[in-house]
CSV table of C-alpha atoms in Angstrom, one decimal:
chain,number,residue,atom,x,y,z
A,1179,UNK,CA,128.1,28.2,21.1
A,1180,UNK,CA,131.8,28.7,20.5
A,1181,UNK,CA,134.5,28.5,23.2
A,1182,UNK,CA,137.4,30.9,23.1
A,1183,UNK,CA,140.8,30.1,24.6
A,1184,UNK,CA,141.6,32.5,27.3
A,1185,UNK,CA,145.2,31.6,27.1
A,1186,UNK,CA,146.9,34.4,25.2
A,1187,UNK,CA,150.0,33.8,23.1
A,1188,UNK,CA,148.9,30.3,22.1
A,1189,UNK,CA,150.6,28.8,25.1
A,1190,UNK,CA,149.1,25.3,25.5
A,1191,UNK,CA,148.3,23.8,28.9
A,1192,UNK,CA,150.0,20.5,29.7
A,1193,UNK,CA,148.5,17.7,31.7
A,1194,UNK,CA,150.6,18.8,34.8
A,1195,UNK,CA,149.2,22.4,34.6
A,1196,UNK,CA,145.5,21.5,34.5
A,1197,UNK,CA,143.6,21.0,37.8
A,1198,UNK,CA,142.9,17.4,38.6
A,1199,UNK,CA,139.8,16.0,36.9
A,1200,UNK,CA,139.5,19.0,34.5
A,1201,UNK,CA,139.0,18.5,30.8
A,1202,UNK,CA,141.1,20.2,28.1
A,1203,UNK,CA,139.4,23.3,26.7
A,1204,UNK,CA,137.9,22.9,23.3
A,1205,UNK,CA,139.4,24.9,20.5
A,1206,UNK,CA,137.5,27.9,19.1
A,1207,UNK,CA,135.8,27.0,15.8
A,1208,UNK,CA,133.3,29.1,13.9
A,1209,UNK,CA,132.6,29.8,10.3
A,1210,UNK,CA,131.5,33.1,8.8
A,1211,UNK,CA,127.9,31.8,8.3
A,1212,UNK,CA,127.5,30.5,11.9
A,1213,UNK,CA,126.3,32.9,14.6
A,1214,UNK,CA,128.8,32.9,17.5
A,1215,UNK,CA,127.4,33.2,21.0
A,1216,UNK,CA,130.0,34.7,23.3
A,1217,UNK,CA,129.4,34.5,27.0
A,1218,UNK,CA,129.6,38.0,28.6
A,1219,UNK,CA,132.5,38.2,30.9
A,1220,UNK,CA,131.7,38.8,34.6
A,1221,UNK,CA,132.3,42.2,36.1
A,1222,UNK,CA,135.8,42.3,37.6
A,1223,UNK,CA,135.7,42.0,41.3
A,1224,UNK,CA,136.5,45.1,43.4
A,1225,UNK,CA,139.9,44.8,44.9
A,1226,UNK,CA,139.8,43.1,48.3
A,1227,UNK,CA,136.2,42.0,48.1
A,1228,UNK,CA,135.7,38.8,50.2
A,1229,UNK,CA,132.1,38.3,49.3
A,1230,UNK,CA,129.5,39.3,46.7
A,1231,UNK,CA,125.8,38.6,46.9
A,1232,UNK,CA,124.7,38.8,43.2
A,1233,UNK,CA,121.3,40.0,41.8
A,1234,UNK,CA,118.7,37.3,42.1
A,1235,UNK,CA,120.1,36.1,45.5
A,1236,UNK,CA,118.0,36.2,48.6
A,1237,UNK,CA,119.3,35.8,52.2
A,1238,UNK,CA,117.3,35.8,55.5
A,1239,UNK,CA,119.4,36.0,58.7
A,1240,UNK,CA,122.7,37.4,59.8
A,1241,UNK,CA,125.6,38.1,57.4
A,1242,UNK,CA,129.1,38.7,58.8
A,1243,UNK,CA,132.0,39.7,56.5
A,1244,UNK,CA,135.6,39.9,57.6
A,1245,UNK,CA,136.5,42.2,54.7
A,1246,UNK,CA,135.0,44.2,51.9
A,1247,UNK,CA,131.7,43.0,50.5
A,1248,UNK,CA,129.1,43.9,47.8
A,1249,UNK,CA,125.4,43.1,47.9
A,1250,UNK,CA,123.2,43.3,44.8
A,1251,UNK,CA,120.5,40.9,46.0
A,1252,UNK,CA,117.8,40.8,48.7
A,1253,UNK,CA,118.7,40.6,52.4
A,1254,UNK,CA,116.4,40.5,55.4
A,1255,UNK,CA,118.1,40.4,58.8
A,1256,UNK,CA,121.4,41.9,60.0
A,1257,UNK,CA,124.7,42.7,58.2
A,1258,UNK,CA,128.0,43.2,59.9
A,1259,UNK,CA,131.0,44.1,57.7
A,1260,UNK,CA,134.6,44.6,58.9
A,1261,UNK,CA,135.5,46.5,55.7
A,1262,UNK,CA,133.8,48.4,53.0
A,1263,UNK,CA,130.2,47.4,52.3
A,1264,UNK,CA,128.6,48.3,49.0
A,1265,UNK,CA,124.8,48.0,48.6
A,1266,UNK,CA,124.3,47.9,44.8
A,1267,UNK,CA,121.7,49.8,42.8
A,1268,UNK,CA,119.3,46.8,42.4
A,1269,UNK,CA,119.7,45.6,46.0
A,1270,UNK,CA,116.8,45.5,48.5
A,1271,UNK,CA,118.0,45.4,52.1
A,1272,UNK,CA,115.8,45.2,55.2
A,1273,UNK,CA,118.4,44.9,57.9
A,1274,UNK,CA,120.4,46.6,60.6
A,1275,UNK,CA,123.8,47.4,59.0
A,1276,UNK,CA,127.1,47.9,60.7
A,1277,UNK,CA,130.3,48.5,58.8
A,1278,UNK,CA,133.5,50.5,58.6
A,1279,UNK,CA,132.5,52.3,55.3
A,1280,UNK,CA,129.1,51.8,53.8
A,1281,UNK,CA,128.1,52.9,50.3
A,1282,UNK,CA,124.5,52.7,49.4
A,1283,UNK,CA,123.2,52.8,45.8
A,1284,UNK,CA,120.0,50.7,46.3
A,1285,UNK,CA,117.1,50.5,48.8
A,1286,UNK,CA,117.8,50.1,52.5
A,1287,UNK,CA,115.1,49.8,55.3
A,1288,UNK,CA,116.9,49.7,58.6
A,1289,UNK,CA,119.4,51.5,60.8
A,1290,UNK,CA,122.9,52.0,59.5
A,1291,UNK,CA,126.0,52.4,61.7
A,1292,UNK,CA,129.1,53.3,59.7
A,1293,UNK,CA,132.3,53.6,61.9
A,1294,UNK,CA,134.2,55.6,59.3
A,1295,UNK,CA,131.8,57.0,56.7
A,1296,UNK,CA,128.5,56.5,54.9
A,1297,UNK,CA,127.9,57.5,51.3
A,1298,UNK,CA,124.4,57.6,49.8
A,1299,UNK,CA,124.7,57.6,46.0
A,1300,UNK,CA,121.8,58.2,43.6
A,1301,UNK,CA,119.4,56.5,43.3
A,1302,UNK,CA,119.7,55.3,46.9
A,1303,UNK,CA,116.7,55.1,49.2
A,1304,UNK,CA,117.4,54.9,52.9
A,1305,UNK,CA,114.6,54.5,55.4
A,1306,UNK,CA,116.1,54.4,58.9
A,1307,UNK,CA,118.5,56.0,61.3
A,1308,UNK,CA,122.1,56.7,60.7
A,1309,UNK,CA,125.1,56.9,63.1
A,1310,UNK,CA,128.4,57.9,61.4
A,1311,UNK,CA,131.2,60.4,61.8
A,1312,UNK,CA,131.2,61.3,58.0
A,1313,UNK,CA,128.1,61.4,55.7
A,1314,UNK,CA,127.9,62.1,52.0
A,1315,UNK,CA,124.4,62.4,50.4
A,1316,UNK,CA,124.3,62.9,46.6
A,1317,UNK,CA,121.5,64.7,44.7
A,1318,UNK,CA,118.6,62.4,43.9
A,1319,UNK,CA,118.9,60.3,47.1
A,1320,UNK,CA,115.9,59.7,49.4
A,1321,UNK,CA,116.8,59.6,53.1
A,1322,UNK,CA,114.0,59.4,55.7
A,1323,UNK,CA,115.3,59.0,59.3
A,1324,UNK,CA,117.4,60.5,62.0
A,1325,UNK,CA,121.2,61.2,61.7
A,1326,UNK,CA,123.8,61.3,64.5
A,1327,UNK,CA,127.3,62.3,63.5
A,1328,UNK,CA,130.2,62.0,65.9
A,1329,UNK,CA,130.3,60.0,69.1
A,1330,UNK,CA,127.3,60.0,71.3
A,1331,UNK,CA,128.6,59.8,74.9
A,1332,UNK,CA,126.9,58.3,77.9
A,1333,UNK,CA,128.1,57.7,81.4
A,1334,UNK,CA,129.8,54.4,80.7
A,1335,UNK,CA,131.3,55.3,77.3
A,1336,UNK,CA,130.0,55.5,73.7
A,1337,UNK,CA,126.5,54.3,72.9
A,1338,UNK,CA,125.1,52.9,69.7
A,1339,UNK,CA,122.0,53.9,67.8
A,1340,UNK,CA,119.6,53.1,70.6
A,1341,UNK,CA,121.3,55.5,73.0
A,1342,UNK,CA,121.4,58.2,70.3
A,1343,UNK,CA,117.7,57.8,69.6
A,1344,UNK,CA,116.9,58.0,73.3
A,1345,UNK,CA,119.0,61.2,73.7
A,1346,UNK,CA,117.3,62.7,70.6
A,1347,UNK,CA,113.8,61.9,72.1
A,1348,UNK,CA,114.8,63.4,75.4
A,1349,UNK,CA,116.1,66.6,73.7
A,1350,UNK,CA,112.9,66.8,71.6
A,1351,UNK,CA,110.7,66.6,74.8
A,1352,UNK,CA,112.8,69.0,76.8
A,1353,UNK,CA,111.2,72.4,77.6
A,1354,UNK,CA,112.1,75.0,75.1
A,1355,UNK,CA,113.5,78.3,76.2
A,1356,UNK,CA,111.7,81.4,74.9
A,1357,UNK,CA,113.5,84.5,74.2
A,1358,UNK,CA,111.8,87.9,74.7
A,1359,UNK,CA,112.2,89.9,71.6
A,1360,UNK,CA,110.7,93.1,73.1
A,1361,UNK,CA,113.1,96.0,73.3
């Protein structure tokens, strides 16, 4: 495997510029007959992302993010995000999700509360209830659940998903008015 210097313009590091305890980087050497293995660079992080749970990771419990976050792994529990939360295409989430903006590309089983907006992007699969003021659902998405858009008001103020579900259930069981169509 060959190492490539990421320092453009042939500027060399001095002892003072290297972090304490680090080794100098080896020079890149390869001949035409040797195969060169180049490590694929990681995907550039989205601007402002404070955390990223990569594919192959598994978390059970509660996750709290104080900024934007991306999940590509498996999560069971509860997720709270104070910024934009992106659920990647390969992610499998079984959790109650609360966030400012939530973008789902993967599979989610659980209720989602998005304070600003929720985007379901193909091939997203969402099995649960939604509370959000703005909702975007792309073609090819599967959504199975109830949706409440806008603020659901109760005597003491605004309620969450449980109050919305209770009001939906009451409305569904309310007697239906029949209109006479005879003239």
